[in-house]
Amino acid sequence: MTLKACHSVSSFGVSEPNRDGYNSKDVYIPEDISDMWEGLEPEIRAALIAKELSSAGMPMKKSDYSIASTPTAMSRSSSEVFEQQSAYGSSSNKSSEEETSVVKREKCPVSGATVTLTPLERAPKNVFSFSKTHQNKTETVEMNSNTTVTKTTKVVCTTRGWRNVFQLPICYDVNMVPQGTIFDPLNSQLLDVTGVHPEGYNQRFAVVDAEVEKLYGDKISGYFEGKGITLTKVVIDGGEPAKRPQAIDTILDALCAYKLRRREPFLAIGGGCVLDIAGTAACLYRRGVPFVRVPTTLLAIVDASVGVKNGVDYYCCVTDETYKNRVGSFYAPSACLLDPAFISSQDERNVTNGLGEIMKLALVRSSDLFDLLEAHGKTLVESKFENEDLKKNG
């Protein structure tokens, strides 16, 4: 509509009067039309101009104008804008045609068939039509008293179809929280990661580890109450024996009762088992809703909180065996909050387990980290990562 309005104005020769009362040579574009035009993306403007000029039978210049250097101000004459933008449109269309004309060939790893992939014009990066050609060659040998006859039979089979190719982006922030401030009313990080909601929507949902509820339950509830928000909590056991599909059902039932919306994040606060259970539930509920990890153990901070794996153990009635992490998904959180103050609530054994996971990373990826652990590992375990001297030294 914007382009047609601009083209209509230029066709009728509407001009802006100059100070002497005479019409200027440049075409005058009304302000409202100019604003609409400026609001369009450069690529959209180029495509619209190319289409309009083509339908109007107007010549298109072949000048090589870059979209980065093409001004968008409508203060220039409309013909100048049309010429420069159409030049970019021609270049863009040419590159698009070259992209869609690329034909790829590959070998099917299963059947050995030759696969020819041709990108479709409307979606050259995502949809490919294909033909699969498979050759089957057999030989039979017939012998009689005088001769030997070898018969070769070649069967060529061609099938057709299309291939869909899509890549799902994985992107989430791992936020460092100033030590011991995650439930501080002055720190808004915990509230911020629960998303932006309509005015008056004053409720949130959280899955909380049973042990965390004992230690921090009042602080968690008080944090949200102080901000005028009602927090619905479902408390589950964080031990390995509880890491079963039944725990997922408990969360799903609570989510249904709460009526969590499709794009509403919920909180998962606890150790690695709780984060795994909550992540699996988030993946299943309404085909996937956002969730935020708040790890409360050292092992969860360095392992479960920063990956995209979720899962529960599964007991098979047929084999009468329990399989670890047999049911699960690869589903990323929307965000993570790491507060090292949680480590102080753990015993030495669990801190050592978490340090062992850090040691694994050091052995695989960093000799510098290994040297630090070798020099300060004992102090870190004894102080539960709260040694002030080590903090000062980085």
mmCIF file of C-alpha atoms in Angstrom, residues 211-353:
data_model
loop_
_atom_site.group_PDB
_atom_site.id
_atom_site.type_symbol
_atom_site.label_atom_id
_atom_site.label_comp_id
_atom_site.label_asym_id
_atom_site.label_seq_id
_atom_site.Cartn_x
_atom_site.Cartn_y
_atom_site.Cartn_z
ATOM 1 C CA GLU A 211 15.506 -30.194 51.620
ATOM 2 C CA VAL A 212 15.673 -26.699 50.164
ATOM 3 C CA GLU A 213 12.141 -26.058 51.414
ATOM 4 C CA LYS A 214 13.250 -26.926 54.944
ATOM 5 C CA LEU A 215 16.237 -24.563 54.799
ATOM 6 C CA TYR A 216 15.004 -21.728 52.606
ATOM 7 C CA GLY A 217 11.217 -22.178 52.274
ATOM 8 C CA ASP A 218 10.313 -19.093 54.292
ATOM 9 C CA LYS A 219 12.858 -16.952 52.446
ATOM 10 C CA ILE A 220 11.571 -18.083 49.044
ATOM 11 C CA SER A 221 7.950 -17.333 49.947
ATOM 12 C CA GLY A 222 8.885 -14.071 51.682
ATOM 13 C CA TYR A 223 10.806 -12.864 48.632
ATOM 14 C CA PHE A 224 7.728 -13.039 46.407
ATOM 15 C CA GLU A 225 5.292 -11.900 49.100
ATOM 16 C CA GLY A 226 7.374 -8.769 49.545
ATOM 17 C CA LYS A 227 6.825 -8.011 45.868
ATOM 18 C CA GLY A 228 3.080 -8.604 46.060
ATOM 19 C CA ILE A 229 3.217 -11.960 44.275
ATOM 20 C CA THR A 230 1.552 -15.213 45.279
ATOM 21 C CA LEU A 231 3.939 -18.148 44.834
ATOM 22 C CA THR A 232 2.533 -21.620 44.176
ATOM 23 C CA LYS A 233 5.069 -24.266 45.225
ATOM 24 C CA VAL A 234 5.141 -27.976 44.570
ATOM 25 C CA VAL A 235 7.686 -29.670 46.850
ATOM 26 C CA ILE A 236 9.287 -32.938 45.715
ATOM 27 C CA ASP A 237 11.953 -35.212 47.156
ATOM 28 C CA GLY A 238 15.381 -34.566 45.670
ATOM 29 C CA GLY A 239 16.924 -37.965 46.326
ATOM 30 C CA GLU A 240 17.876 -40.437 43.603
ATOM 31 C CA PRO A 241 15.138 -42.955 44.617
ATOM 32 C CA ALA A 242 12.517 -40.281 43.878
ATOM 33 C CA LYS A 243 13.839 -39.648 40.386
ATOM 34 C CA ARG A 244 10.975 -41.545 38.731
ATOM 35 C CA PRO A 245 8.157 -40.794 36.251
ATOM 36 C CA GLN A 246 5.779 -40.460 39.220
ATOM 37 C CA ALA A 247 7.608 -37.277 40.240
ATOM 38 C CA ILE A 248 6.988 -35.853 36.774
ATOM 39 C CA ASP A 249 3.275 -36.658 37.157
ATOM 40 C CA THR A 250 3.228 -34.741 40.433
ATOM 41 C CA ILE A 251 4.590 -31.627 38.725
ATOM 42 C CA LEU A 252 2.301 -31.975 35.704
ATOM 43 C CA ASP A 253 -0.747 -32.263 37.956
ATOM 44 C CA ALA A 254 0.302 -29.107 39.807
ATOM 45 C CA LEU A 255 0.923 -27.239 36.540
ATOM 46 C CA CYS A 256 -2.518 -28.157 35.253
ATOM 47 C CA ALA A 257 -4.139 -27.004 38.486
ATOM 48 C CA TYR A 258 -2.148 -23.759 38.355
ATOM 49 C CA LYS A 259 -3.018 -23.315 34.634
ATOM 50 C CA LEU A 260 0.493 -22.308 33.612
ATOM 51 C CA ARG A 261 0.459 -20.413 30.331
ATOM 52 C CA ARG A 262 2.466 -21.577 27.348
ATOM 53 C CA ARG A 263 5.151 -18.866 27.543
ATOM 54 C CA GLU A 264 5.210 -18.474 31.319
ATOM 55 C CA PRO A 265 8.492 -19.636 32.919
ATOM 56 C CA PHE A 266 8.422 -21.557 36.179
ATOM 57 C CA LEU A 267 11.238 -21.947 38.707
ATOM 58 C CA ALA A 268 13.075 -25.168 39.562
ATOM 59 C CA ILE A 269 14.997 -24.743 42.822
ATOM 60 C CA GLY A 270 17.053 -27.656 44.109
ATOM 61 C CA GLY A 271 19.751 -30.207 43.438
ATOM 62 C CA GLY A 272 20.489 -32.082 40.243
ATOM 63 C CA CYS A 273 17.685 -34.641 40.624
ATOM 64 C CA VAL A 274 15.026 -31.959 41.066
ATOM 65 C CA LEU A 275 16.377 -29.981 38.107
ATOM 66 C CA ASP A 276 16.275 -33.125 35.939
ATOM 67 C CA ILE A 277 12.709 -33.943 36.972
ATOM 68 C CA ALA A 278 11.493 -30.368 36.510
ATOM 69 C CA GLY A 279 13.209 -30.072 33.121
ATOM 70 C CA THR A 280 11.517 -33.219 31.853
ATOM 71 C CA ALA A 281 8.144 -31.947 33.077
ATOM 72 C CA ALA A 282 8.750 -28.583 31.369
ATOM 73 C CA CYS A 283 9.506 -30.366 28.095
ATOM 74 C CA LEU A 284 6.282 -32.388 28.278
ATOM 75 C CA TYR A 285 3.786 -29.807 29.545
ATOM 76 C CA ARG A 286 1.987 -28.148 26.616
ATOM 77 C CA ARG A 287 4.755 -29.508 24.337
ATOM 78 C CA GLY A 288 7.319 -27.354 26.092
ATOM 79 C CA VAL A 289 7.242 -24.363 28.435
ATOM 80 C CA PRO A 290 10.170 -22.255 29.682
ATOM 81 C CA PHE A 291 11.707 -23.045 33.050
ATOM 82 C CA VAL A 292 14.485 -21.497 35.131
ATOM 83 C CA ARG A 293 17.123 -23.532 36.968
ATOM 84 C CA VAL A 294 18.297 -22.451 40.406
ATOM 85 C CA PRO A 295 20.841 -25.109 41.507
ATOM 86 C CA THR A 296 21.427 -25.458 45.248
ATOM 87 C CA THR A 297 24.321 -27.958 45.370
ATOM 88 C CA LEU A 298 27.870 -27.668 44.083
ATOM 89 C CA LEU A 299 27.380 -30.694 41.835
ATOM 90 C CA ALA A 300 24.247 -29.141 40.330
ATOM 91 C CA ILE A 301 25.972 -25.779 39.880
ATOM 92 C CA VAL A 302 28.808 -27.253 37.803
ATOM 93 C CA ASP A 303 26.842 -30.007 36.048
ATOM 94 C CA ALA A 304 23.044 -30.217 35.885
ATOM 95 C CA SER A 305 22.431 -26.461 35.782
ATOM 96 C CA VAL A 306 24.480 -25.616 32.705
ATOM 97 C CA GLY A 307 23.583 -28.459 30.317
ATOM 98 C CA VAL A 308 20.445 -29.238 28.316
ATOM 99 C CA LYS A 309 19.902 -32.853 29.412
ATOM 100 C CA ASN A 310 16.904 -33.846 31.531
ATOM 101 C CA GLY A 311 15.774 -37.290 32.567
ATOM 102 C CA VAL A 312 14.459 -39.716 35.157
ATOM 103 C CA ASP A 313 15.182 -43.334 35.993
ATOM 104 C CA TYR A 314 12.763 -45.926 34.649
ATOM 105 C CA TYR A 315 11.660 -49.222 36.095
ATOM 106 C CA CYS A 316 10.847 -51.827 33.443
ATOM 107 C CA CYS A 317 8.180 -54.355 34.474
ATOM 108 C CA VAL A 318 9.310 -56.786 31.767
ATOM 109 C CA THR A 319 12.945 -57.041 32.813
ATOM 110 C CA ASP A 320 12.322 -56.148 36.481
ATOM 111 C CA GLU A 321 15.230 -53.700 36.305
ATOM 112 C CA THR A 322 15.645 -49.970 36.850
ATOM 113 C CA TYR A 323 17.476 -48.031 34.142
ATOM 114 C CA LYS A 324 19.208 -44.758 35.035
ATOM 115 C CA ASN A 325 18.119 -41.702 33.022
ATOM 116 C CA ARG A 326 16.368 -43.967 30.523
ATOM 117 C CA VAL A 327 13.472 -41.515 29.981
ATOM 118 C CA GLY A 328 14.263 -37.877 29.266
ATOM 119 C CA SER A 329 14.927 -35.142 26.750
ATOM 120 C CA PHE A 330 17.359 -32.527 25.511
ATOM 121 C CA TYR A 331 15.559 -29.356 26.534
ATOM 122 C CA ALA A 332 17.316 -26.130 27.513
ATOM 123 C CA PRO A 333 16.198 -23.861 30.344
ATOM 124 C CA SER A 334 15.263 -20.270 29.643
ATOM 125 C CA ALA A 335 17.849 -19.115 32.221
ATOM 126 C CA CYS A 336 20.010 -20.210 35.168
ATOM 127 C CA LEU A 337 20.814 -18.421 38.417
ATOM 128 C CA LEU A 338 23.994 -19.426 40.260
ATOM 129 C CA ASP A 339 24.403 -18.359 43.892
ATOM 130 C CA PRO A 340 27.466 -20.055 45.492
ATOM 131 C CA ALA A 341 26.085 -19.359 48.988
ATOM 132 C CA PHE A 342 23.972 -22.537 48.720
ATOM 133 C CA ILE A 343 27.159 -24.629 48.983
ATOM 134 C CA SER A 344 27.523 -23.679 52.650
ATOM 135 C CA SER A 345 24.468 -25.781 53.512
ATOM 136 C CA GLN A 346 26.095 -29.006 52.213
ATOM 137 C CA ASP A 347 28.169 -31.518 54.137
ATOM 138 C CA GLU A 348 31.798 -32.248 53.265
ATOM 139 C CA ARG A 349 30.967 -35.404 51.323
ATOM 140 C CA ASN A 350 28.630 -33.597 48.907
ATOM 141 C CA VAL A 351 31.061 -30.716 48.466
ATOM 142 C CA THR A 352 33.766 -33.253 47.615
ATOM 143 C CA ASN A 353 31.448 -34.872 45.043
#
